[in-house]
């Protein structure tokens, strides 16, 4: 699909020519700026009685992978634009921000400062001096859309286009439930569990939106709903009464108070009435609240004599419980089993959710289930956003949305969370200060964190934590939704429904803590690397410090509530780190390390090719497989490896490792693979048409392991597609870097050169080659595609359209360690490699070895892995270090 | 209780027949203690004209109440009126001096020792829900013009057909709220309830207004204007209705919702307005939950009892409006004159259970339906335990 290409060399589009420019290269308008009204489909508002919720859209920064190469690739792979949609949708991000309604001026300032009412700063087509478009329209819902119409007109010069509130709530909820994987969850006794929503079995459900008041809506389908009930005892009641009773300054402060409260001092319990006994005959335990605030009667205590904490908790229980009960009764009325609770009252507050869940469970005797939504507060705003006609999001699929958790959505109760910034313009999130594209990045100097907050590298638990009474004071539970319309499910996945890349569920708290220890221990080192990769400037140091804080804050949040950002797997955790790095403009912390490793490996490649070419076909094939396995021994950054590179003995180590591979391997399908490749007896098998090689590490792994294998396949007449990460992550080689590596390797090898030319990989590297030489080459092509992913782990439910297209003709997959691990249910652990350098080595093998071949592909698949961890080897496969797995699975 | 079945068994005990006061029963709730006791009419002889085996004692049922926190006042009252002698002796051990008094409510458990110590009588605990139901059934069948509807300030008595009484929903609003589906005498099920009840009104009200009593608070609410504090649909929609979903601009969108956005502190709100908001919030909530439960079981009639209501016009109005609104006129809220004494009456009725074994227990029946004398539009029961202000019900008791 179309995506935005904004390479630095291309001039910025100008508004009037937007459509033409967009058509220039791709026969398809890739940038949706044909007119002003489309521009405005960037912001939608939900102005409630207490809070204003904003959803706004910003376009992705252009990822300028060589346009020409892409274009050729697209032609080769037969990707035609615009086949699936009548108009393209933009890749970008959905942001979620909230303000208190009483502070509507801050909200207006925020909108103004980001120029959201004119299409956002991202467009950069907007001219600050240009007169405001008098016809500009913003979609808005909630009562405030009526109340503040004039104010918006006056301050921003825009009209509010009012959307029906219930309509928006339902549209927002339906969108979230369908489009986001881990949106809904249950919350019982402090345990959060995500609910897999079957899109075909979503309706009917009861949507309970708890704002100032409460609306209960029976939803039967898209746009099919009925408001069946509601109650005036809602979030406004909690806050309003709470303010009067406790003098709290904000909703969050009140919620925070409740965490330390004990409602027994103020509620009349069954035990109080029954002298400590249960009223078991009707199923009431002594601790059941008989009468909320009932003790405030008989005591002689005055308001001042009660602790605000107790009052807040009592109030919270009363209101949550009441809402749960009324919701259940309404669900019962219509035979609805599922009740989704949304609205800003909940705000991820554990106790609130527990109380509501308890009420629903208690009254339904377990028949009905209370579920919550992570984007609970933004249903209406999202719905209003959806009501723009041309956003094209209606048919968005789950796999096209990637949720990221930078320090976005920084507003809670009008305050910015994150490191304090002094007098910076408070209307713009402090994070964005880094991203501002001025002449230079103006990274603010972080001040010393106030006591009790997370410092660098540590993850002190926020002092507010108390038992199950966790609150989400940090407001970090809502991430920015990245819309990548070009993502698809990997078409060769035999059973996408059962596929789960996130096999390391960090629900096991030991595992979780272990990882947190490792990651935070590794943090200073990573910061050093990152800062060095940016030249070690003062600016880089400041950003490095800020990154450390941001990432530590995330870790602290996660150790408190592992499911805060959705189901947490190791892959998510690692991706989060990469995202954080990118957010602070560290685009490739491992750049120099990767370069060094690549150079060292490329230096010895010619020798390796010569050695391989001297072998018989059968020996060569075995050697190649051994080579892929052996190359895995080289792990990035470890001191031992670095020494090896420096001493120029890489080929020796490689050969030594290769020689360790005593067959039979722990899993050994080599003969089966060999038969498929070389045939048995006289039968000469047909070569594979196209092979996809999933590459991971830079250096020896790709150069000495995968490239020789690719070369062999090419030699046999099989097209080869190298699949690599779209964005840098750890020392993984990226799709951007591969053409250069291939070009360098091609200098030593004619096979690679011709194939690379055929695959247009050398257009940049060998720009002077004439077209005639292309025609002379009869080689099958060697191509490079990006996998659409920027994390150490690939999720095959979300791959680039390029990869999906390339996969259509593929009949062989070669997958190694890291990618393999993610495809299969494998255990991951950490080891300290070779010496005391703190390193993380992701191990591809684990207990899942017994079951890991459940993930089947529609084509032949060769899975190669080496166990590099002694403990794991012994424990999990009863083998030893360097045990190898070579699994070959013919197409089923 | 069916009057016609109010059988007479055994013969009248001489001592007992001479007591002026007999049969005290208590309902000791979280907030209030309710007393029901019977006194004989001195000026009328025992009527034995119809059936030589039946003795009918004409007399009065008295109703009194105290705050639970002032239980000592209550015990003093009982002692000074010798009400505690109107219990019964244990049927298994008639010879013993031990007098048992029927009591229900949580306090029957909590204060058993105190009562034993102060009055020298033991408490025979009766199950709370059973008592509520027995009390309600008795009132609905035996007392003419017991039930009424209240809408827009208009009170209308409801004629209850004894043969078409069941099933109904009984909502007893005490400190908390119990909702009981009643299918017949002794046939019932507690199907729901809520902790947001009379105790909440009074408790929150005390904290917010410094009122000294429930009645003072209720009185305040009469003069208040909830719009000052509640967030109305009109406040959110800039004065407009949200007519699409049937909400008028005066509908409360969020109780106490305005207390958020204002910069006003507690002291700057009038206690009257607070009381009004609170009352509407709680009454409306109870009405809604009651309706939803009635709907669940297809019950058309909902009777509201319990001391929260105390015939307060605005309370009843709000509850009625809530039931009417949510049921779209299908269900009706009805109120009981003796709303606060259901449990105590039920406990009183339970003396009957012992009649077969213990000849000292009378059967209570109402011979001539009598209008309750003190029911007006404005009954404000002071909580000072003053007997004069309490209700009484003229009735006859068939005694054994």
Coordinates of N, CA and C in Angstrom, one line a residue, chain A residues 323-436:
Chain A
X323 N -22.7 1.3 40.4 CA -22.7 1.2 39.0 C -22.6 -0.2 38.5
X324 N -21.8 -1.0 39.1 CA -21.7 -2.4 38.8 C -23.1 -3.1 38.9
X325 N -23.8 -2.8 40.0 CA -25.0 -3.4 40.2 C -26.1 -3.0 39.2
X326 N -26.2 -1.8 38.9 CA -27.2 -1.3 37.9 C -26.8 -1.8 36.5
X327 N -25.5 -1.9 36.2 CA -25.1 -2.4 34.9 C -25.5 -3.9 34.8
X328 N -25.2 -4.6 35.9 CA -25.6 -6.0 35.8 C -27.1 -6.2 35.6
X329 N -27.9 -5.4 36.3 CA -29.3 -5.6 36.2 C -29.8 -5.3 34.8
X330 N -29.1 -4.4 34.2 CA -29.5 -4.1 32.8 C -29.0 -5.1 31.8
X331 N -27.8 -5.7 32.1 CA -27.3 -6.7 31.2 C -28.3 -7.9 31.3
X332 N -28.7 -8.2 32.5 CA -29.6 -9.3 32.7 C -30.9 -9.2 32.0
X333 N -31.4 -7.9 32.0 CA -32.6 -7.6 31.3 C -32.6 -8.0 29.9
X334 N -31.4 -7.8 29.2 CA -31.3 -8.0 27.8 C -30.5 -9.3 27.5
X335 N -30.2 -10.1 28.5 CA -29.5 -11.3 28.3 C -28.1 -11.1 27.8
X336 N -27.4 -10.0 28.2 CA -26.1 -9.7 27.7 C -25.1 -10.3 28.7
X337 N -24.1 -11.0 28.2 CA -23.2 -11.6 29.1 C -21.9 -10.8 29.3
X338 N -21.7 -9.9 28.3 CA -20.5 -9.1 28.4 C -20.8 -7.6 28.7
X339 N -20.1 -7.1 29.7 CA -20.3 -5.7 30.0 C -19.0 -5.0 29.9
X340 N -18.9 -4.0 29.1 CA -17.6 -3.3 29.0 C -17.8 -2.0 29.7
X341 N -16.9 -1.7 30.6 CA -16.9 -0.4 31.3 C -15.9 0.5 30.7
X342 N -16.3 1.7 30.4 CA -15.4 2.7 29.9 C -15.7 4.1 30.6
X343 N -15.0 5.1 30.1 CA -15.2 6.4 30.7 C -14.1 6.7 31.7
X344 N -14.0 8.0 31.9 CA -12.8 8.5 32.7 C -12.8 8.2 34.1
X345 N -14.0 7.8 34.6 CA -14.0 7.5 36.1 C -13.1 6.4 36.5
X346 N -12.9 5.5 35.6 CA -12.2 4.3 36.0 C -10.7 4.5 36.0
X347 N -10.2 5.2 34.9 CA -8.8 5.5 34.7 C -7.8 4.4 35.2
X348 N -8.1 3.2 34.9 CA -7.2 2.2 35.2 C -7.0 1.9 36.7
X349 N -7.8 2.5 37.5 CA -7.7 2.3 38.9 C -8.1 1.0 39.4
X350 N -7.1 0.3 40.0 CA -7.4 -1.1 40.3 C -8.6 -1.4 41.2
X351 N -8.6 -0.5 42.2 CA -9.7 -0.8 43.2 C -11.1 -0.5 42.6
X352 N -11.2 0.5 41.8 CA -12.4 0.8 41.1 C -12.9 -0.4 40.3
X353 N -11.9 -0.9 39.5 CA -12.3 -2.0 38.6 C -12.6 -3.3 39.5
X354 N -11.8 -3.5 40.5 CA -12.1 -4.7 41.4 C -13.5 -4.6 41.9
X355 N -13.9 -3.4 42.4 CA -15.2 -3.2 43.0 C -16.3 -3.4 42.0
X356 N -16.1 -2.9 40.8 CA -17.2 -3.1 39.8 C -17.3 -4.5 39.4
X357 N -16.1 -5.2 39.2 CA -16.1 -6.6 38.9 C -16.8 -7.4 40.0
X358 N -16.4 -7.1 41.2 CA -17.0 -7.8 42.3 C -18.5 -7.7 42.3
X359 N -19.0 -6.5 42.1 CA -20.5 -6.2 42.1 C -21.1 -7.1 41.0
X360 N -20.5 -7.0 39.8 CA -21.1 -7.8 38.7 C -21.1 -9.3 39.0
X361 N -20.0 -9.7 39.5 CA -19.8 -11.1 39.8 C -20.8 -11.5 40.9
X362 N -20.8 -10.7 41.9 CA -21.7 -11.0 43.0 C -23.2 -11.2 42.6
X363 N -23.6 -10.2 41.9 CA -25.0 -10.2 41.6 C -25.4 -11.2 40.5
X364 N -24.5 -11.4 39.6 CA -24.8 -12.3 38.6 C -24.4 -13.8 39.0
X365 N -23.9 -13.9 40.1 CA -23.4 -15.2 40.6 C -22.4 -15.8 39.6
X366 N -21.6 -15.0 39.0 CA -20.6 -15.4 38.1 C -21.0 -15.5 36.6
X367 N -22.3 -15.2 36.4 CA -22.8 -15.4 35.0 C -22.3 -14.3 34.1
X368 N -22.2 -13.1 34.6 CA -21.8 -12.0 33.7 C -20.4 -11.5 34.1
X369 N -19.7 -10.9 33.1 CA -18.4 -10.6 33.3 C -18.2 -9.1 33.1
X370 N -17.5 -8.4 34.0 CA -17.2 -7.0 33.8 C -15.8 -6.9 33.1
X371 N -15.8 -6.2 32.0 CA -14.6 -6.0 31.3 C -14.3 -4.5 31.1
X372 N -13.0 -4.2 31.0 CA -12.6 -2.8 31.0 C -11.8 -2.6 29.7
X373 N -11.7 -1.3 29.4 CA -11.0 -1.0 28.2 C -9.8 -0.1 28.5
X374 N -8.7 -0.4 27.9 CA -7.5 0.4 28.2 C -7.6 1.8 27.7
X375 N -8.3 2.1 26.7 CA -8.5 3.4 26.2 C -9.9 4.0 26.7
X376 N -10.3 3.5 27.9 CA -11.6 3.7 28.4 C -12.1 5.2 28.3
X377 N -11.2 6.1 28.5 CA -11.6 7.5 28.5 C -11.9 8.1 27.2
X378 N -11.4 7.4 26.2 CA -11.4 8.1 24.9 C -12.4 7.5 23.9
X379 N -13.4 6.8 24.4 CA -14.4 6.2 23.5 C -15.1 7.3 22.7
X380 N -15.6 8.3 23.3 CA -16.3 9.3 22.6 C -15.5 10.1 21.6
X381 N -14.3 10.4 22.1 CA -13.4 11.2 21.2 C -13.0 10.4 20.0
X382 N -12.7 9.1 20.2 CA -12.4 8.2 19.1 C -13.5 8.1 18.1
X383 N -14.7 8.0 18.7 CA -15.9 7.9 17.9 C -16.1 9.1 17.0
X384 N -15.8 10.3 17.6 CA -15.9 11.5 16.9 C -14.9 11.5 15.8
X385 N -13.7 11.0 16.1 CA -12.7 11.0 15.1 C -13.1 10.0 13.9
X386 N -13.7 8.9 14.3 CA -14.2 8.0 13.3 C -15.2 8.6 12.4
X387 N -15.9 9.6 12.9 CA -17.0 10.1 12.1 C -16.5 11.0 10.9
X388 N -15.3 11.3 10.9 CA -14.8 12.0 9.7 C -14.9 11.0 8.5
X389 N -15.3 11.5 7.4 CA -15.7 10.5 6.4 C -14.5 9.9 5.7
X390 N -13.4 10.6 5.6 CA -12.4 10.1 4.7 C -11.1 9.6 5.4
X391 N -11.3 9.3 6.7 CA -10.1 8.8 7.3 C -9.7 7.4 6.9
X392 N -10.7 6.6 6.4 CA -10.4 5.3 5.9 C -10.1 4.3 7.0
X393 N -10.4 4.6 8.2 CA -10.0 3.6 9.3 C -11.1 2.5 9.5
X394 N -12.2 2.6 8.9 CA -13.3 1.7 9.1 C -12.8 0.3 9.0
X395 N -12.1 0.0 8.0 CA -11.7 -1.4 7.7 C -10.3 -1.7 8.2
X396 N -9.8 -0.9 9.1 CA -8.5 -1.2 9.6 C -8.5 -2.5 10.3
X397 N -7.4 -3.2 10.2 CA -7.4 -4.5 10.8 C -6.4 -4.4 12.0
X398 N -6.6 -5.4 12.9 CA -5.8 -5.4 14.1 C -4.3 -5.3 13.8
X399 N -3.9 -6.0 12.7 CA -2.5 -6.1 12.5 C -1.9 -4.8 11.9
X400 N -2.8 -3.8 11.6 CA -2.3 -2.6 11.0 C -2.1 -1.5 12.1
X401 N -2.4 -1.9 13.3 CA -2.2 -1.0 14.4 C -1.2 -1.5 15.3
X402 N -0.2 -0.7 15.6 CA 0.8 -1.1 16.5 C 0.8 -0.1 17.7
X403 N 0.6 -0.6 18.9 CA 0.6 0.4 20.0 C 2.0 0.5 20.6
X404 N 2.3 1.7 20.8 CA 3.6 2.0 21.3 C 3.5 2.8 22.6
X405 N 4.5 2.7 23.4 CA 4.3 3.4 24.7 C 5.5 4.3 25.0
X406 N 5.6 5.3 24.3 CA 6.6 6.3 24.6 C 6.0 7.1 25.8
X407 N 6.6 8.2 26.1 CA 6.0 9.0 27.2 C 4.9 9.9 26.7
X408 N 4.1 9.3 25.8 CA 3.0 10.1 25.3 C 1.9 10.3 26.3
X409 N 0.8 10.9 25.8 CA -0.3 11.2 26.7 C 0.1 11.6 28.1
X410 N 0.9 12.7 28.1 CA 1.5 13.0 29.4 C 0.6 13.8 30.4
X411 N -0.6 14.0 30.0 CA -1.5 14.9 30.8 C -2.3 14.1 31.8
X412 N -2.2 14.4 33.0 CA -3.1 13.9 34.0 C -3.6 15.1 34.8
X413 N -4.8 15.3 34.8 CA -5.3 16.4 35.6 C -4.6 17.7 35.2
X414 N -4.3 17.9 34.0 CA -3.7 19.1 33.5 C -2.2 19.2 33.8
X415 N -1.7 18.2 34.4 CA -0.3 18.2 34.7 C 0.5 17.4 33.8
X416 N 1.7 17.8 33.5 CA 2.6 17.0 32.7 C 3.4 16.1 33.5
X417 N 3.4 14.9 33.1 CA 4.2 13.9 33.9 C 5.5 13.6 33.1
X418 N 6.5 13.3 33.9 CA 7.8 13.1 33.3 C 8.7 14.0 34.0
X419 N 10.0 14.0 33.6 CA 10.9 14.8 34.3 C 10.5 16.3 34.3
X420 N 10.7 17.0 35.3 CA 10.3 18.4 35.4 C 11.1 19.2 34.4
X421 N 10.5 20.2 33.9 CA 11.1 20.9 32.8 C 11.2 22.4 33.1
X422 N 10.8 22.8 34.3 CA 10.9 24.2 34.5 C 9.9 25.0 33.7
X423 N 10.3 26.0 33.1 CA 9.3 26.9 32.5 C 8.9 26.6 31.0
X424 N 9.3 25.5 30.6 CA 9.0 25.2 29.2 C 7.5 25.3 28.9
X425 N 7.2 25.6 27.7 CA 5.8 25.8 27.3 C 5.0 24.6 27.7
X426 N 4.2 24.8 28.7 CA 3.5 23.6 29.3 C 2.4 23.0 28.4
X427 N 2.2 23.7 27.3 CA 1.1 23.3 26.5 C 1.5 22.1 25.6
X428 N 2.8 22.0 25.5 CA 3.3 20.9 24.6 C 4.0 19.9 25.4
X429 N 3.7 18.7 25.1 CA 4.3 17.6 26.0 C 5.8 17.8 25.9
X430 N 6.5 17.5 27.0 CA 7.9 17.8 27.0 C 8.7 16.9 26.1
X431 N 8.1 15.8 25.8 CA 8.8 14.8 24.9 C 9.0 15.5 23.6
X432 N 7.9 16.1 23.2 CA 7.9 16.7 21.8 C 8.9 17.8 21.6
X433 N 9.4 18.3 22.7 CA 10.5 19.2 22.6 C 11.7 18.7 21.9
X434 N 11.9 17.4 22.1 CA 13.0 16.7 21.5 C 12.8 16.6 20.0
X435 N 11.5 16.4 19.7 CA 11.2 16.1 18.3 C 11.0 17.3 17.4
X436 N 10.9 18.4 18.0 CA 10.7 19.6 17.2 C 11.8 19.8 16.2

